mmCIF file with all atom_site columns, C-alpha atoms in Angstrom:
data_model
loop_
_atom_site.group_PDB
_atom_site.id
_atom_site.type_symbol
_atom_site.label_atom_id
_atom_site.label_alt_id
_atom_site.label_comp_id
_atom_site.label_asym_id
_atom_site.label_entity_id
_atom_site.label_seq_id
_atom_site.pdbx_PDB_ins_code
_atom_site.Cartn_x
_atom_site.Cartn_y
_atom_site.Cartn_z
_atom_site.occupancy
_atom_site.B_iso_or_equiv
_atom_site.pdbx_formal_charge
_atom_site.auth_seq_id
_atom_site.auth_comp_id
_atom_site.auth_asym_id
_atom_site.auth_atom_id
_atom_site.pdbx_PDB_model_num
ATOM 1   C CA . LEU A 1 1   ? 21.046 26.222 -9.242  1.00 30.00 ? 1   LEU A CA 1
ATOM 2   C CA . VAL A 1 2   ? 18.928 28.231 -11.629 1.00 35.00 ? 2   VAL A CA 1
ATOM 3   C CA . VAL A 1 3   ? 17.305 25.715 -13.951 1.00 37.00 ? 3   VAL A CA 1
ATOM 4   C CA . ALA A 1 4   ? 16.452 26.952 -17.454 1.00 38.00 ? 4   ALA A CA 1
ATOM 5   C CA . GLY A 1 5   ? 12.731 27.326 -18.040 1.00 44.00 ? 5   GLY A CA 1
ATOM 6   C CA . LYS A 1 6   ? 11.791 27.527 -14.374 1.00 46.00 ? 6   LYS A CA 1
ATOM 7   C CA . LEU A 1 7   ? 10.397 30.688 -12.840 1.00 48.00 ? 7   LEU A CA 1
ATOM 8   C CA . SER A 1 8   ? 12.832 32.146 -10.363 1.00 73.00 ? 8   SER A CA 1
ATOM 9   C CA . MET A 1 9   ? 11.206 35.404 -9.226  1.00 85.00 ? 9   MET A CA 1
ATOM 10  C CA . HIS A 1 10  ? 11.419 35.195 -5.454  1.00 85.00 ? 10  HIS A CA 1
ATOM 11  C CA . ASP A 1 11  ? 12.182 36.900 -2.185  1.00 86.00 ? 11  ASP A CA 1
ATOM 12  C CA . HIS A 1 12  ? 14.334 35.700 0.704   1.00 88.00 ? 12  HIS A CA 1
ATOM 13  C CA . ARG A 1 13  ? 13.639 35.380 4.416   1.00 87.00 ? 13  ARG A CA 1
ATOM 14  C CA . PHE A 1 14  ? 17.030 36.960 5.125   1.00 91.00 ? 14  PHE A CA 1
ATOM 15  C CA . ASP A 1 15  ? 19.278 39.841 4.126   1.00 92.00 ? 15  ASP A CA 1
ATOM 16  C CA . LEU A 1 16  ? 21.631 38.553 1.455   1.00 91.00 ? 16  LEU A CA 1
ATOM 17  C CA . THR A 1 17  ? 25.203 39.509 0.587   1.00 91.00 ? 17  THR A CA 1
ATOM 18  C CA . SER A 1 18  ? 26.772 37.859 -2.443  1.00 90.00 ? 18  SER A CA 1
ATOM 19  C CA . ASP A 1 19  ? 30.468 38.000 -3.326  1.00 89.00 ? 19  ASP A CA 1
ATOM 20  C CA . VAL A 1 20  ? 30.938 37.040 -6.966  1.00 89.00 ? 20  VAL A CA 1
ATOM 21  C CA . LEU A 1 21  ? 34.175 35.077 -7.256  1.00 86.00 ? 21  LEU A CA 1
ATOM 22  C CA . LEU A 1 22  ? 33.969 33.962 -10.867 1.00 84.00 ? 22  LEU A CA 1
ATOM 23  C CA . GLY A 1 23  ? 31.856 34.860 -13.882 1.00 86.00 ? 23  GLY A CA 1
ATOM 24  C CA . SER A 1 24  ? 28.951 37.256 -13.543 1.00 90.00 ? 24  SER A CA 1
ATOM 25  C CA . ILE A 1 25  ? 25.409 37.286 -12.184 1.00 89.00 ? 25  ILE A CA 1
ATOM 26  C CA . GLN A 1 26  ? 22.483 38.927 -13.937 1.00 89.00 ? 26  GLN A CA 1
ATOM 27  C CA . HIS A 1 27  ? 20.490 40.384 -11.050 1.00 90.00 ? 27  HIS A CA 1
ATOM 28  C CA . VAL A 1 28  ? 17.004 41.739 -11.762 1.00 90.00 ? 28  VAL A CA 1
ATOM 29  C CA . GLU A 1 29  ? 15.219 43.502 -8.912  1.00 91.00 ? 29  GLU A CA 1
ATOM 30  C CA . MET A 1 30  ? 11.437 43.467 -9.158  1.00 91.00 ? 30  MET A CA 1
ATOM 31  C CA . ILE A 1 31  ? 9.723  46.449 -7.539  1.00 92.00 ? 31  ILE A CA 1
ATOM 32  C CA . LEU A 1 32  ? 6.105  45.417 -6.911  1.00 93.00 ? 32  LEU A CA 1
ATOM 33  C CA . THR A 1 33  ? 3.005  47.602 -6.933  1.00 94.00 ? 33  THR A CA 1
ATOM 34  C CA . PRO A 1 34  ? -0.368 46.166 -5.818  1.00 95.00 ? 34  PRO A CA 1
ATOM 35  C CA . ASP A 1 35  ? -2.939 46.236 -8.657  1.00 95.00 ? 35  ASP A CA 1
ATOM 36  C CA . VAL A 1 36  ? -6.182 44.225 -8.818  1.00 94.00 ? 36  VAL A CA 1
ATOM 37  C CA . SER A 1 37  ? -5.541 43.562 -12.520 1.00 94.00 ? 37  SER A CA 1
ATOM 38  C CA . GLY A 1 38  ? -1.782 43.040 -12.066 1.00 93.00 ? 38  GLY A CA 1
ATOM 39  C CA . THR A 1 39  ? 0.317  40.680 -14.149 1.00 91.00 ? 39  THR A CA 1
ATOM 40  C CA . TYR A 1 40  ? 1.843  38.751 -11.208 1.00 90.00 ? 40  TYR A CA 1
ATOM 41  C CA . GLN A 1 41  ? 0.525  36.636 -8.367  1.00 90.00 ? 41  GLN A CA 1
ATOM 42  C CA . LYS A 1 42  ? 2.379  35.699 -5.158  1.00 90.00 ? 42  LYS A CA 1
ATOM 43  C CA . TRP A 1 43  ? 2.776  32.240 -3.608  1.00 86.00 ? 43  TRP A CA 1
ATOM 44  C CA . ALA A 1 44  ? 3.999  31.301 -0.115  1.00 84.00 ? 44  ALA A CA 1
ATOM 45  C CA . ILE A 1 45  ? 6.624  28.573 -0.331  1.00 81.00 ? 45  ILE A CA 1
ATOM 46  C CA . MET A 1 46  ? 7.940  26.235 2.331   1.00 69.00 ? 46  MET A CA 1
ATOM 47  C CA . ASN A 1 47  ? 11.678 26.099 2.873   1.00 60.00 ? 47  ASN A CA 1
ATOM 48  C CA . ALA A 1 48  ? 13.779 23.320 1.379   1.00 54.00 ? 48  ALA A CA 1
ATOM 49  C CA . ARG A 1 49  ? 14.362 21.487 4.672   1.00 53.00 ? 49  ARG A CA 1
ATOM 50  C CA . ARG A 1 50  ? 10.629 21.087 5.225   1.00 52.00 ? 50  ARG A CA 1
ATOM 51  C CA . ALA A 1 51  ? 10.173 19.951 1.627   1.00 50.00 ? 51  ALA A CA 1
ATOM 52  C CA . GLU A 1 52  ? 12.744 17.213 2.191   1.00 52.00 ? 52  GLU A CA 1
ATOM 53  C CA . GLU A 1 53  ? 10.618 15.913 5.052   1.00 54.00 ? 53  GLU A CA 1
ATOM 54  C CA . GLY A 1 54  ? 8.300  14.320 2.502   1.00 51.00 ? 54  GLY A CA 1
ATOM 55  C CA . ARG A 1 55  ? 5.734  16.994 1.750   1.00 50.00 ? 55  ARG A CA 1
ATOM 56  C CA . LYS A 1 56  ? 4.076  16.843 -1.642  1.00 50.00 ? 56  LYS A CA 1
ATOM 57  C CA . VAL A 1 57  ? 4.503  19.676 -4.146  1.00 46.00 ? 57  VAL A CA 1
ATOM 58  C CA . ASN A 1 58  ? 0.894  20.864 -3.775  1.00 47.00 ? 58  ASN A CA 1
ATOM 59  C CA . GLU A 1 59  ? 1.538  21.272 -0.035  1.00 54.00 ? 59  GLU A CA 1
ATOM 60  C CA . ALA A 1 60  ? 4.634  23.382 -0.685  1.00 66.00 ? 60  ALA A CA 1
ATOM 61  C CA . LEU A 1 61  ? 2.980  26.330 -2.486  1.00 77.00 ? 61  LEU A CA 1
ATOM 62  C CA . THR A 1 62  ? 0.016  28.410 -1.330  1.00 81.00 ? 62  THR A CA 1
ATOM 63  C CA . LEU A 1 63  ? -1.467 31.155 -3.513  1.00 83.00 ? 63  LEU A CA 1
ATOM 64  C CA . GLN A 1 64  ? -1.664 34.480 -1.650  1.00 87.00 ? 64  GLN A CA 1
ATOM 65  C CA . PRO A 1 65  ? -4.351 37.140 -2.087  1.00 91.00 ? 65  PRO A CA 1
ATOM 66  C CA . GLY A 1 66  ? -3.714 40.099 -4.382  1.00 92.00 ? 66  GLY A CA 1
ATOM 67  C CA . ARG A 1 67  ? -2.145 40.829 -7.769  1.00 94.00 ? 67  ARG A CA 1
ATOM 68  C CA . PHE A 1 68  ? 0.884  42.941 -8.591  1.00 94.00 ? 68  PHE A CA 1
ATOM 69  C CA . ASN A 1 69  ? 2.642  44.769 -11.378 1.00 94.00 ? 69  ASN A CA 1
ATOM 70  C CA . ALA A 1 70  ? 6.439  44.877 -11.408 1.00 91.00 ? 70  ALA A CA 1
ATOM 71  C CA . ARG A 1 71  ? 9.008  47.398 -12.519 1.00 93.00 ? 71  ARG A CA 1
ATOM 72  C CA . GLU A 1 72  ? 12.401 45.817 -13.158 1.00 89.00 ? 72  GLU A CA 1
ATOM 73  C CA . ALA A 1 73  ? 15.872 47.160 -12.379 1.00 92.00 ? 73  ALA A CA 1
ATOM 74  C CA . ASP A 1 74  ? 18.544 45.082 -14.143 1.00 91.00 ? 74  ASP A CA 1
ATOM 75  C CA . TYR A 1 75  ? 22.188 44.825 -12.990 1.00 92.00 ? 75  TYR A CA 1
ATOM 76  C CA . THR A 1 76  ? 25.209 42.730 -13.919 1.00 93.00 ? 76  THR A CA 1
ATOM 77  C CA . ILE A 1 77  ? 27.482 41.870 -10.999 1.00 93.00 ? 77  ILE A CA 1
ATOM 78  C CA . LYS A 1 78  ? 30.933 40.734 -12.119 1.00 93.00 ? 78  LYS A CA 1
ATOM 79  C CA . ALA A 1 79  ? 33.711 38.734 -10.482 1.00 88.00 ? 79  ALA A CA 1
ATOM 80  C CA . GLY A 1 80  ? 35.296 40.776 -7.704  1.00 88.00 ? 80  GLY A CA 1
ATOM 81  C CA . GLN A 1 81  ? 32.092 42.671 -6.952  1.00 91.00 ? 81  GLN A CA 1
ATOM 82  C CA . THR A 1 82  ? 29.698 42.300 -4.033  1.00 91.00 ? 82  THR A CA 1
ATOM 83  C CA . TYR A 1 83  ? 26.003 43.035 -3.882  1.00 90.00 ? 83  TYR A CA 1
ATOM 84  C CA . HIS A 1 84  ? 23.542 43.269 -1.023  1.00 93.00 ? 84  HIS A CA 1
ATOM 85  C CA . PHE A 1 85  ? 19.851 42.511 -1.252  1.00 92.00 ? 85  PHE A CA 1
ATOM 86  C CA . PRO A 1 86  ? 17.343 43.004 1.570   1.00 93.00 ? 86  PRO A CA 1
ATOM 87  C CA . ARG A 1 87  ? 14.932 40.316 2.735   1.00 90.00 ? 87  ARG A CA 1
ATOM 88  C CA . ARG A 1 88  ? 11.342 40.479 1.509   1.00 91.00 ? 88  ARG A CA 1
ATOM 89  C CA . CYS A 1 89  ? 12.278 42.208 -1.765  1.00 92.00 ? 89  CYS A CA 1
ATOM 90  C CA . PHE A 1 90  ? 11.770 40.301 -5.018  1.00 90.00 ? 90  PHE A CA 1
ATOM 91  C CA . HIS A 1 91  ? 14.411 39.472 -7.597  1.00 91.00 ? 91  HIS A CA 1
ATOM 92  C CA . ARG A 1 92  ? 15.561 36.873 -10.040 1.00 86.00 ? 92  ARG A CA 1
ATOM 93  C CA . SER A 1 93  ? 19.102 35.920 -10.938 1.00 85.00 ? 93  SER A CA 1
ATOM 94  C CA . GLY A 1 94  ? 20.715 34.227 -13.870 1.00 82.00 ? 94  GLY A CA 1
ATOM 95  C CA . VAL A 1 95  ? 24.077 33.399 -15.373 1.00 83.00 ? 95  VAL A CA 1
ATOM 96  C CA . HIS A 1 96  ? 25.272 33.074 -18.973 1.00 76.00 ? 96  HIS A CA 1
ATOM 97  C CA . GLU A 1 97  ? 28.108 30.691 -18.156 1.00 79.00 ? 97  GLU A CA 1
ATOM 98  C CA . LEU A 1 98  ? 29.602 29.330 -14.974 1.00 81.00 ? 98  LEU A CA 1
ATOM 99  C CA . ALA A 1 99  ? 29.474 31.723 -12.026 1.00 84.00 ? 99  ALA A CA 1
ATOM 100 C CA . VAL A 1 100 ? 30.660 31.082 -8.482  1.00 84.00 ? 100 VAL A CA 1
ATOM 101 C CA . THR A 1 101 ? 29.463 33.170 -5.540  1.00 85.00 ? 101 THR A CA 1
ATOM 102 C CA . VAL A 1 102 ? 29.695 33.091 -1.790  1.00 85.00 ? 102 VAL A CA 1
ATOM 103 C CA . VAL A 1 103 ? 26.358 34.050 -0.249  1.00 86.00 ? 103 VAL A CA 1
ATOM 104 C CA . THR A 1 104 ? 26.059 35.240 3.326   1.00 88.00 ? 104 THR A CA 1
ATOM 105 C CA . LYS A 1 105 ? 22.648 35.475 4.934   1.00 89.00 ? 105 LYS A CA 1
ATOM 106 C CA . ARG A 1 106 ? 21.772 37.586 7.968   1.00 93.00 ? 106 ARG A CA 1
ATOM 107 C CA . LYS A 1 107 ? 18.682 38.304 10.064  1.00 92.00 ? 107 LYS A CA 1
ATOM 108 C CA . GLN A 1 108 ? 16.711 35.269 8.868   1.00 85.00 ? 108 GLN A CA 1
ATOM 109 C CA . GLU A 1 109 ? 13.000 35.193 9.673   1.00 81.00 ? 109 GLU A CA 1
ATOM 110 C CA . GLU A 1 110 ? 11.214 31.941 10.483  1.00 80.00 ? 110 GLU A CA 1
ATOM 111 C CA . GLN A 1 111 ? 8.363  32.558 8.038   1.00 81.00 ? 111 GLN A CA 1
ATOM 112 C CA . PHE A 1 112 ? 7.477  31.525 4.522   1.00 82.00 ? 112 PHE A CA 1
ATOM 113 C CA . ALA A 1 113 ? 9.408  32.871 1.573   1.00 82.00 ? 113 ALA A CA 1
ATOM 114 C CA . TYR A 1 114 ? 7.477  33.896 -1.547  1.00 83.00 ? 114 TYR A CA 1
ATOM 115 C CA . VAL A 1 115 ? 7.706  33.343 -5.289  1.00 83.00 ? 115 VAL A CA 1
ATOM 116 C CA . LEU A 1 116 ? 5.984  35.219 -8.099  1.00 85.00 ? 116 LEU A CA 1
ATOM 117 C CA . SER A 1 117 ? 4.400  33.812 -11.206 1.00 84.00 ? 117 SER A CA 1
ATOM 118 C CA . PRO A 1 118 ? 2.486  35.438 -14.052 1.00 85.00 ? 118 PRO A CA 1
ATOM 119 C CA . THR A 1 119 ? -1.194 35.725 -13.166 1.00 86.00 ? 119 THR A CA 1
ATOM 120 C CA . GLY A 1 120 ? -2.938 32.426 -13.943 1.00 84.00 ? 120 GLY A CA 1
ATOM 121 C CA . VAL A 1 121 ? 0.306  30.412 -14.177 1.00 80.00 ? 121 VAL A CA 1
ATOM 122 C CA . ASP A 1 122 ? 1.325  27.980 -11.437 1.00 75.00 ? 122 ASP A CA 1
ATOM 123 C CA . PRO A 1 123 ? 5.028  28.205 -10.527 1.00 73.00 ? 123 PRO A CA 1
ATOM 124 C CA . ILE A 1 124 ? 7.313  25.190 -10.725 1.00 64.00 ? 124 ILE A CA 1
ATOM 125 C CA . TYR A 1 125 ? 8.486  24.234 -7.258  1.00 57.00 ? 125 TYR A CA 1
ATOM 126 C CA . GLY A 1 126 ? 12.282 24.119 -7.229  1.00 56.00 ? 126 GLY A CA 1
ATOM 127 C CA . PHE A 1 127 ? 12.496 21.497 -4.496  1.00 49.00 ? 127 PHE A CA 1
ATOM 128 C CA . ASP A 1 128 ? 10.350 18.746 -5.981  1.00 48.00 ? 128 ASP A CA 1
ATOM 129 C CA . PHE A 1 129 ? 12.339 15.857 -4.544  1.00 45.00 ? 129 PHE A CA 1
ATOM 130 C CA . ASP A 1 130 ? 10.260 13.272 -6.393  1.00 48.00 ? 130 ASP A CA 1
ATOM 131 C CA . ALA A 1 131 ? 11.372 14.679 -9.764  1.00 50.00 ? 131 ALA A CA 1
ATOM 132 C CA . VAL A 1 132 ? 14.444 13.612 -11.709 1.00 47.00 ? 132 VAL A CA 1
ATOM 133 C CA . ARG A 1 133 ? 17.473 15.371 -10.277 1.00 54.00 ? 133 ARG A CA 1
ATOM 134 C CA . VAL A 1 134 ? 20.418 16.933 -12.067 1.00 63.00 ? 134 VAL A CA 1
ATOM 135 C CA . ASP A 1 135 ? 23.721 15.271 -11.160 1.00 71.00 ? 135 ASP A CA 1
ATOM 136 C CA . PRO A 1 136 ? 25.686 18.047 -9.412  1.00 72.00 ? 136 PRO A CA 1
ATOM 137 C CA . GLU A 1 137 ? 29.110 16.388 -9.717  1.00 80.00 ? 137 GLU A CA 1
ATOM 138 C CA . PRO A 1 138 ? 30.020 17.686 -13.222 1.00 79.00 ? 138 PRO A CA 1
ATOM 139 C CA . ILE A 1 139 ? 28.924 21.194 -12.211 1.00 73.00 ? 139 ILE A CA 1
ATOM 140 C CA . LEU A 1 140 ? 30.916 21.068 -8.972  1.00 78.00 ? 140 LEU A CA 1
ATOM 141 C CA . GLU A 1 141 ? 33.993 19.796 -10.795 1.00 84.00 ? 141 GLU A CA 1
ATOM 142 C CA . GLU A 1 142 ? 33.743 22.613 -13.350 1.00 78.00 ? 142 GLU A CA 1
ATOM 143 C CA . ALA A 1 143 ? 33.463 25.139 -10.506 1.00 77.00 ? 143 ALA A CA 1
ATOM 144 C CA . ARG A 1 144 ? 36.458 23.574 -8.726  1.00 80.00 ? 144 ARG A CA 1
ATOM 145 C CA . GLN A 1 145 ? 38.606 23.747 -11.865 1.00 81.00 ? 145 GLN A CA 1
ATOM 146 C CA . ALA A 1 146 ? 37.573 27.340 -12.536 1.00 75.00 ? 146 ALA A CA 1
ATOM 147 C CA . LEU A 1 147 ? 38.412 28.397 -8.977  1.00 76.00 ? 147 LEU A CA 1
ATOM 148 C CA . LEU A 1 148 ? 41.777 26.658 -9.130  1.00 81.00 ? 148 LEU A CA 1
ATOM 149 C CA . ALA A 1 149 ? 42.522 28.584 -12.351 1.00 77.00 ? 149 ALA A CA 1
ATOM 150 C CA . VAL A 1 150 ? 41.626 31.877 -10.633 1.00 71.00 ? 150 VAL A CA 1
ATOM 151 C CA . VAL A 1 151 ? 43.887 31.048 -7.683  1.00 74.00 ? 151 VAL A CA 1
ATOM 152 C CA . ALA A 1 152 ? 46.746 30.082 -10.030 1.00 78.00 ? 152 ALA A CA 1
ATOM 153 C CA . ARG A 1 153 ? 46.429 33.382 -11.958 1.00 72.00 ? 153 ARG A CA 1
ATOM 154 C CA . HIS A 1 154 ? 46.532 35.453 -8.771  1.00 68.00 ? 154 HIS A CA 1
ATOM 155 C CA . GLY A 1 155 ? 49.301 33.397 -7.209  1.00 64.00 ? 155 GLY A CA 1
#
């Protein structure tokens, strides 16, 4: 889930293919250039399974050396379309309403993933299991109903 107000500029440890089944995804690629006075900083982040093992949030993120500037390339991927995104490239994604995708990952590396934040701003860790959680059931039910409607329309 992309939670409003949380920074979501990140890379992946794998090559990603996403088939958009319903709605649309706003996909913003971030092309980074090293710059000592850059506007972004990079953080190593542990994967979600390790976070569930009881690590604290301050153990989950490690600031990396260097600063970066970013040029953005913005795309909208609609239902019925597929996009591919290579590992170790940065992006962020968002939706305006409900969107359902099937994501396939390939060639996963067993290393840290990374997130970006504006220089001087700590990112919000998305897997803070001590924080209040969003109940996924209403979201899953809405997705189920939307998919059933798509299936019914296409017979």
